[in-house]
Short mmCIF file of C-alpha atoms in Angstrom, two decimals:
data_model
loop_
_atom_site.label_atom_id
_atom_site.label_comp_id
_atom_site.label_asym_id
_atom_site.label_seq_id
_atom_site.Cartn_x
_atom_site.Cartn_y
_atom_site.Cartn_z
CA UNK A 336 -2.49 -22.24 0.99
CA UNK A 337 -0.49 -19.86 -0.65
CA UNK A 338 -1.66 -16.66 0.54
CA UNK A 339 -1.34 -12.76 -1.13
CA UNK A 340 -2.30 -9.58 -0.59
CA UNK A 341 -4.40 -6.79 -4.12
CA UNK A 342 -1.85 -4.79 -4.27
CA UNK A 343 -1.96 -0.58 -3.71
CA UNK A 344 -4.62 0.46 -6.08
CA UNK A 345 -2.29 3.40 -7.44
CA UNK A 346 -0.02 0.94 -7.58
CA UNK A 347 -2.13 -1.20 -10.44
CA UNK A 348 -3.68 1.18 -11.84
CA UNK A 349 0.04 2.57 -12.62
CA UNK A 350 0.11 -0.71 -15.14
CA UNK A 351 -2.93 0.03 -17.04
CA UNK A 352 -2.68 2.70 -17.58
CA UNK A 353 0.23 2.06 -19.97
CA UNK A 354 -2.43 0.35 -22.28
CA UNK A 355 -5.45 1.02 -23.51
CA UNK A 356 -7.49 -2.75 -23.33
CA UNK A 357 -6.16 -4.80 -19.72
CA UNK A 358 -7.45 -7.83 -19.11
CA UNK A 359 -8.11 -8.51 -15.53
CA UNK A 360 -7.14 -12.12 -14.85
CA UNK A 361 -8.25 -14.15 -12.15
CA UNK A 362 -7.71 -17.23 -10.59
CA UNK A 363 -9.97 -19.84 -9.21
CA UNK A 364 -6.76 -21.58 -6.45
CA UNK A 365 -5.14 -20.42 -3.79
CA UNK A 366 -5.68 -16.30 -4.19
CA UNK A 367 -10.08 -16.80 -4.56
CA UNK A 368 -10.21 -18.95 -1.54
CA UNK A 369 -7.86 -15.94 0.57
CA UNK A 370 -10.51 -13.33 -0.71
CA UNK A 371 -7.07 -11.32 -3.25
CA UNK A 372 -7.70 -12.51 -6.77
CA UNK A 373 -10.84 -15.06 -6.99
CA UNK A 374 -13.49 -14.69 -9.52
CA UNK A 375 -15.55 -11.65 -6.87
CA UNK A 376 -11.94 -8.86 -6.57
CA UNK A 377 -11.69 -9.22 -10.79
CA UNK A 378 -14.90 -7.76 -10.40
CA UNK A 379 -14.40 -5.16 -8.04
CA UNK A 380 -10.70 -4.13 -9.73
CA UNK A 381 -12.18 -4.35 -13.35
CA UNK A 382 -15.27 -1.88 -11.97
CA UNK A 383 -11.85 0.37 -10.16
CA UNK A 384 -10.26 0.97 -13.10
CA UNK A 385 -13.16 1.38 -14.97
CA UNK A 386 -14.41 3.78 -12.76
CA UNK A 387 -10.99 5.34 -12.10
CA UNK A 388 -10.69 5.60 -15.96
CA UNK A 389 -13.17 7.69 -16.20
CA UNK A 390 -12.19 10.18 -13.54
CA UNK A 391 -9.25 11.03 -14.72
CA UNK A 392 -10.59 10.48 -18.91
CA UNK A 393 -8.00 8.67 -19.58
CA UNK A 394 -8.96 5.69 -22.37
CA UNK A 395 -8.89 2.21 -20.95
CA UNK A 396 -10.83 -0.95 -22.21
CA UNK A 397 -10.62 -3.41 -19.55
CA UNK A 398 -11.80 -6.67 -19.94
CA UNK A 399 -11.96 -9.20 -16.55
CA UNK A 400 -11.71 -13.99 -16.84
CA UNK A 401 -10.74 -15.71 -14.55
CA UNK A 402 -9.42 -19.51 -14.79
CA UNK A 403 -9.20 -22.29 -12.66
CA UNK A 404 -5.36 -21.75 -12.03
CA UNK A 405 -3.00 -20.22 -13.95
CA UNK A 406 -0.35 -22.45 -12.36
CA UNK A 407 -1.15 -25.15 -14.66
CA UNK A 408 -1.49 -24.70 -18.77
CA UNK A 409 -4.55 -26.61 -19.64
CA UNK A 410 -6.13 -24.62 -17.54
CA UNK A 411 -6.19 -21.74 -20.35
CA UNK A 412 -8.02 -23.07 -22.61
CA UNK A 413 -9.11 -21.54 -26.51
CA UNK A 414 -11.12 -19.08 -24.48
CA UNK A 415 -8.32 -18.13 -22.50
CA UNK A 416 -5.84 -17.59 -25.41
CA UNK A 417 -7.86 -15.70 -26.97
CA UNK A 418 -8.87 -12.90 -24.75
CA UNK A 419 -5.02 -12.49 -23.03
CA UNK A 420 -4.26 -12.26 -26.77
CA UNK A 421 -6.25 -9.19 -28.12
CA UNK A 422 -5.89 -7.50 -24.52
CA UNK A 423 -2.80 -5.64 -25.11
CA UNK A 424 -1.73 -5.93 -20.63
CA UNK A 425 -2.76 -8.66 -18.60
CA UNK A 426 -3.08 -7.76 -14.89
CA UNK A 427 -2.91 -10.81 -12.59
CA UNK A 428 -4.69 -11.46 -9.72
CA UNK A 429 -3.59 -15.33 -9.62
CA UNK A 430 0.31 -15.51 -6.68
CA UNK A 431 3.79 -14.90 -8.31
CA UNK A 432 3.43 -19.05 -9.82
CA UNK A 433 0.43 -18.05 -11.90
CA UNK A 434 2.47 -14.56 -13.57
CA UNK A 435 5.08 -16.05 -13.96
CA UNK A 436 3.80 -19.52 -15.88
CA UNK A 437 1.18 -17.40 -17.32
CA UNK A 438 4.47 -15.61 -18.61
CA UNK A 439 6.13 -18.25 -19.61
CA UNK A 440 2.67 -19.75 -22.66
CA UNK A 441 1.97 -15.83 -23.58
CA UNK A 442 5.62 -15.19 -23.45
CA UNK A 443 4.79 -11.96 -26.70
CA UNK A 444 1.85 -11.19 -23.42
CA UNK A 445 3.11 -8.14 -21.12
CA UNK A 446 1.37 -9.34 -17.62
CA UNK A 447 1.72 -7.87 -14.70
CA UNK A 448 0.83 -8.52 -11.24
CA UNK A 449 -2.25 -7.42 -9.06
CA UNK A 450 -1.55 -9.03 -6.37
CA UNK A 451 2.42 -8.97 -3.64
CA UNK A 452 2.22 -13.25 -2.64
CA UNK A 453 2.77 -13.23 0.35
CA UNK A 454 3.09 -16.69 2.32
CA UNK A 455 1.75 -20.77 2.75
CA UNK A 456 -1.81 -19.85 4.66
CA UNK A 457 -4.71 -21.57 7.27
CA UNK A 458 -7.43 -19.87 7.21
CA UNK A 459 -8.10 -19.45 11.37
CA UNK A 460 -10.71 -17.25 10.91
CA UNK A 461 -12.89 -16.00 9.00
CA UNK A 462 -10.68 -13.07 7.03
CA UNK A 463 -8.09 -14.12 8.97
CA UNK A 464 -5.03 -15.80 7.22
CA UNK A 465 -1.91 -16.94 9.32
CA UNK A 466 1.47 -18.60 8.17
CA UNK A 467 2.11 -21.52 8.68
CA UNK A 468 4.81 -23.41 6.09
CA UNK A 469 7.68 -22.20 4.26
CA UNK A 470 8.18 -24.81 2.22
CA UNK A 471 11.66 -25.12 4.06
CA UNK A 472 11.95 -28.63 1.92
CA UNK A 473 12.98 -30.84 4.95
CA UNK A 474 10.19 -31.16 6.81
CA UNK A 475 10.27 -31.38 11.09
CA UNK A 476 6.63 -31.32 12.23
CA UNK A 477 7.34 -34.50 13.28
CA UNK A 478 9.62 -33.27 15.90
CA UNK A 479 7.55 -30.61 17.82
CA UNK A 480 3.95 -32.36 17.57
CA UNK A 481 3.23 -30.78 14.12
CA UNK A 482 3.59 -27.62 15.47
CA UNK A 483 6.71 -24.98 12.28
CA UNK A 484 9.33 -24.19 14.73
CA UNK A 485 10.88 -22.61 11.22
CA UNK A 486 7.83 -21.27 10.06
CA UNK A 487 6.27 -19.91 13.33
CA UNK A 488 9.17 -18.82 14.85
CA UNK A 489 10.45 -14.81 14.50
CA UNK A 490 13.85 -16.86 14.54
CA UNK A 491 12.83 -20.41 12.73
CA UNK A 492 15.04 -21.55 16.12
CA UNK A 493 14.47 -25.25 16.00
CA UNK A 494 16.26 -25.43 19.92
CA UNK A 495 13.92 -22.64 20.98
CA UNK A 496 12.72 -20.17 22.86
CA UNK A 497 14.36 -18.35 23.61
CA UNK A 498 15.66 -15.22 25.72
CA UNK A 499 12.30 -12.88 23.83
CA UNK A 500 9.47 -15.68 24.83
CA UNK A 501 7.76 -14.17 28.02
CA UNK A 502 4.00 -14.65 28.62
CA UNK A 503 3.34 -16.93 25.44
CA UNK A 504 3.72 -14.24 23.63
CA UNK A 505 7.16 -13.64 20.61
CA UNK A 506 8.38 -10.29 21.48
CA UNK A 507 8.78 -9.24 17.96
CA UNK A 508 4.99 -8.61 18.88
CA UNK A 509 3.42 -9.55 21.63
CA UNK A 510 0.69 -8.94 20.42
CA UNK A 511 0.30 -10.89 17.60
CA UNK A 512 2.72 -13.47 17.84
CA UNK A 513 2.44 -16.91 19.68
CA UNK A 514 5.23 -17.72 20.92
CA UNK A 515 5.76 -20.55 18.81
CA UNK A 516 7.76 -22.84 21.44
CA UNK A 517 5.65 -22.15 23.64
CA UNK A 518 2.92 -23.94 21.78
CA UNK A 519 5.41 -26.55 21.22
CA UNK A 520 5.96 -27.30 24.67
CA UNK A 521 2.18 -27.32 25.99
CA UNK A 522 1.52 -29.03 23.22
CA UNK A 523 4.35 -31.82 24.17
CA UNK A 524 3.34 -32.02 27.18
CA UNK A 525 -0.43 -32.75 26.26
CA UNK A 526 1.14 -35.42 24.90
CA UNK A 527 3.41 -37.09 27.64
CA UNK A 528 6.96 -36.35 25.36
CA UNK A 529 8.27 -33.62 26.68
CA UNK A 530 10.89 -35.96 27.18
CA UNK A 531 11.65 -35.68 23.69
CA UNK A 532 12.36 -31.51 23.27
CA UNK A 533 15.24 -32.63 25.83
CA UNK A 534 17.13 -33.74 22.98
CA UNK A 535 19.11 -31.05 20.55
CA UNK A 536 17.64 -30.53 17.08
CA UNK A 537 20.35 -30.52 14.88
CA UNK A 538 20.29 -28.03 12.05
CA UNK A 539 17.67 -27.47 9.43
CA UNK A 540 19.01 -29.00 5.90
CA UNK A 541 18.87 -25.40 3.77
CA UNK A 542 20.43 -27.00 1.35
CA UNK A 543 16.43 -28.22 -0.29
CA UNK A 544 15.58 -25.00 0.90
CA UNK A 545 15.89 -21.68 -1.01
CA UNK A 546 19.94 -22.18 -0.44
CA UNK A 547 19.99 -24.80 -3.12
CA UNK A 548 18.65 -22.31 -6.15
CA UNK A 549 15.29 -22.85 -7.36
CA UNK A 550 13.48 -26.11 -6.40
CA UNK A 551 12.10 -28.50 -9.04
CA UNK A 552 9.97 -31.80 -8.37
CA UNK A 553 10.45 -34.71 -11.10
CA UNK A 554 8.34 -37.47 -11.13
CA UNK A 555 9.94 -40.07 -13.25
CA UNK A 556 6.50 -42.56 -13.26
CA UNK A 557 4.53 -39.66 -14.53
CA UNK A 558 6.06 -37.73 -16.27
CA UNK A 559 5.81 -38.12 -20.07
CA UNK B 81 -27.14 12.13 -14.64
CA UNK B 82 -29.34 13.96 -16.83
CA UNK B 83 -31.03 17.61 -16.67
CA UNK B 84 -29.47 17.33 -13.32
CA UNK B 85 -31.24 15.36 -12.22
CA UNK B 86 -29.38 12.11 -10.05
CA UNK B 87 -29.44 9.06 -11.36
CA UNK B 88 -30.12 7.19 -7.57
CA UNK B 89 -29.70 3.19 -6.64
CA UNK B 90 -31.16 2.32 -3.58
CA UNK B 91 -30.17 -1.58 -2.45
CA UNK B 92 -33.39 -1.65 0.31
CA UNK B 93 -33.71 -4.31 2.37
CA UNK B 94 -36.94 -6.29 2.63
CA UNK B 95 -38.26 -6.12 5.74
CA UNK B 96 -37.56 -2.83 6.85
CA UNK B 97 -36.12 0.43 4.24
CA UNK B 98 -38.46 -1.57 1.08
CA UNK B 99 -41.31 -2.07 3.14
CA UNK B 100 -40.12 1.84 4.54
CA UNK B 101 -40.96 3.34 0.85
CA UNK B 102 -43.70 1.15 0.07
CA UNK B 103 -45.29 2.89 3.41
CA UNK B 104 -44.16 6.51 2.15
CA UNK B 105 -45.68 6.21 -0.66
CA UNK B 106 -49.00 4.73 1.11
CA UNK B 107 -49.03 7.86 2.93
CA UNK B 108 -49.01 9.99 0.05
CA UNK B 109 -45.36 10.98 1.29
CA UNK B 110 -43.00 12.50 -1.21
CA UNK B 111 -39.66 11.79 -2.19
CA UNK B 112 -37.11 12.24 -5.42
CA UNK B 113 -38.35 10.67 -8.44
CA UNK B 114 -34.17 9.79 -9.18
CA UNK B 115 -34.52 7.20 -5.97
CA UNK B 116 -34.08 3.29 -8.38
CA UNK B 117 -35.18 1.09 -5.24
CA UNK B 118 -34.13 -2.80 -5.97
CA UNK B 119 -35.19 -4.82 -3.05
CA UNK B 120 -33.04 -7.30 -1.00
CA UNK B 121 -34.29 -9.71 0.97
CA UNK B 122 -32.13 -8.59 2.95
CA UNK B 123 -29.04 -5.58 2.95
CA UNK B 124 -26.37 -8.87 3.53
CA UNK B 125 -26.81 -9.24 0.17
CA UNK B 126 -24.76 -6.56 -0.89
CA UNK B 127 -21.22 -6.70 -1.96
CA UNK B 128 -18.57 -4.32 -3.00
CA UNK B 129 -19.28 -5.58 -6.18
CA UNK B 130 -23.10 -4.70 -6.61
CA UNK B 131 -22.40 -0.85 -5.21
CA UNK B 132 -19.46 -0.40 -8.19
CA UNK B 133 -21.08 -2.09 -10.30
CA UNK B 134 -23.91 0.91 -11.05
CA UNK B 135 -21.28 3.96 -10.59
CA UNK B 136 -19.73 2.07 -13.62
CA UNK B 137 -23.40 1.60 -15.55
CA UNK B 138 -23.84 4.78 -14.69
CA UNK B 139 -25.08 5.57 -10.90
CA UNK B 140 -23.81 9.16 -9.63
CA UNK B 141 -25.19 7.82 -5.94
CA UNK B 142 -26.19 4.10 -4.23
CA UNK B 143 -26.55 5.34 -0.88
CA UNK B 144 -28.14 1.36 1.00
CA UNK B 145 -30.72 1.16 4.33
CA UNK B 146 -31.63 -1.45 5.99
CA UNK B 147 -32.75 -2.33 9.29
CA UNK B 148 -32.26 0.08 12.56
CA UNK B 149 -29.01 -1.89 14.60
CA UNK B 150 -30.14 -4.68 16.77
CA UNK B 151 -33.12 -5.36 14.40
CA UNK B 152 -32.45 -7.42 11.49
CA UNK B 153 -34.36 -10.07 10.43
CA UNK B 154 -31.68 -12.10 9.63
CA UNK B 155 -29.96 -10.58 13.01
CA UNK B 156 -26.23 -8.93 11.13
CA UNK B 157 -26.94 -9.14 7.52
CA UNK B 158 -27.60 -4.81 7.94
CA UNK B 159 -23.94 -4.64 9.95
CA UNK B 160 -22.89 -6.44 7.66
CA UNK B 161 -24.04 -4.48 5.31
CA UNK B 162 -22.07 -1.96 6.49
CA UNK B 163 -19.01 -2.70 6.79
CA UNK B 164 -19.05 -3.61 3.22
CA UNK B 165 -20.58 -0.13 2.48
CA UNK B 166 -17.61 1.18 4.37
CA UNK B 167 -15.23 -1.46 2.63
CA UNK B 168 -16.59 -0.16 -1.10
CA UNK B 169 -16.24 3.33 0.15
CA UNK B 170 -12.39 2.97 0.52
CA UNK B 171 -12.79 0.87 -2.81
CA UNK B 172 -14.27 4.51 -4.59
CA UNK B 173 -12.04 7.03 -2.96
CA UNK B 174 -8.83 4.91 -4.69
CA UNK B 175 -10.60 5.18 -7.77
CA UNK B 176 -10.61 8.48 -7.48
CA UNK B 177 -14.66 8.99 -7.07
CA UNK B 178 -16.45 10.73 -3.59
CA UNK B 179 -17.07 8.78 -1.53
CA UNK B 180 -20.06 10.38 -0.31
CA UNK B 181 -21.48 9.55 -2.92
CA UNK B 182 -22.13 6.22 -1.63
CA UNK B 183 -24.24 5.78 2.20
CA UNK B 184 -26.25 3.35 4.44
CA UNK B 185 -29.04 4.30 6.24
CA UNK B 186 -30.58 2.11 8.76
CA UNK B 187 -34.51 2.49 8.69
CA UNK B 188 -37.11 0.64 10.36
CA UNK B 189 -40.20 -0.39 8.52
CA UNK B 190 -42.08 2.04 10.17
CA UNK B 191 -40.55 4.99 9.41
CA UNK B 192 -43.03 6.02 6.02
CA UNK B 193 -41.18 9.52 6.30
CA UNK B 194 -37.74 8.94 7.91
CA UNK B 195 -36.88 7.27 4.11
CA UNK B 196 -39.02 9.84 2.33
CA UNK B 197 -36.45 13.07 4.27
CA UNK B 198 -33.09 10.79 4.12
CA UNK B 199 -34.24 9.93 -0.36
CA UNK B 200 -34.86 14.12 -0.40
CA UNK B 201 -30.93 14.41 1.32
CA UNK B 202 -29.48 12.25 -0.18
CA UNK B 203 -31.09 12.89 -3.53
CA UNK B 204 -29.62 17.48 -2.90
CA UNK B 205 -25.67 15.71 -1.82
CA UNK B 206 -25.38 13.69 -5.30
CA UNK B 207 -26.94 16.77 -6.64
CA UNK B 208 -24.53 18.89 -5.48
CA UNK B 209 -21.63 16.59 -5.40
CA UNK B 210 -21.83 15.51 -8.95
CA UNK B 211 -22.74 20.12 -10.39
CA UNK B 212 -19.84 21.00 -8.27
CA UNK B 213 -16.57 21.23 -10.98
CA UNK B 214 -14.39 18.72 -8.30
CA UNK B 215 -13.56 15.60 -6.55
CA UNK B 216 -16.98 13.40 -7.37
#
């Protein structure tokens, strides 16, 4: 999923105090699962803005609403559209994709981001999300036993490990970051495929990643 | 806050703090009438939104009262509530609300007098905060 963290409240309140009628708009997909921008977080932020406005004598009215996805046109239904248009501004708790798409759908509305979008991650423990993919566009997981060195090696080395690997940890943050090359070695050993690590892996094809500019997927078979 | 009397919401666990409040009544112990008790099956039901909503609706103070540590009927509900109260305090502080207006207590079912005492202390605390000029 796409993970995110809520922006500091002071930053969000600065957006809110420029307007009188605010809509806090949540997203029911990724940011709900990573507990940054779903219905509950919308409730919490709306309450916080209301309380802060009361404390500071600011005249701000807060509406709240959550839709299934903000990155898909079909979920901006009539009710949502009405609420967005009635508000002076929207604070969207969707990821960066959702915020931009909301702006694309409602070009006359002001939409502020309420979260900082982080990474594609997995929920490794309750309350903990960890990066697993950077969307490089050229998946190499089959070569490394299903562990991605592009996303999980601090240097994105395809022929690791580097000299900064010690006792299975990465020198960048030995307490919190596992050396993925240690994990890859252990995994390949378990699979009996250690010999495959003898091969030199060519450099990643970054033209499929960000170096190729903004990306687009076109499926001619389903376009209308 | 009306007539210098704070409005306080108390989220109480059915098995401990609510029973303690009941016991306080049975024992004819006086505790402030400002407190409105919301009975919950466990304080583990409390989340930050419930607390914030109480303040938005006009509560001057919110107390969360659960079982003593180690004696939760649902094993960990009171400890989870404590973490959520700590988080809610952070959210209140961010919004400029004095986080002292929220407190978590651990009160066993047999501790009617303790419930009455904590209720009095908390009511006094909230009355002081709300009658002061700064940092409400």
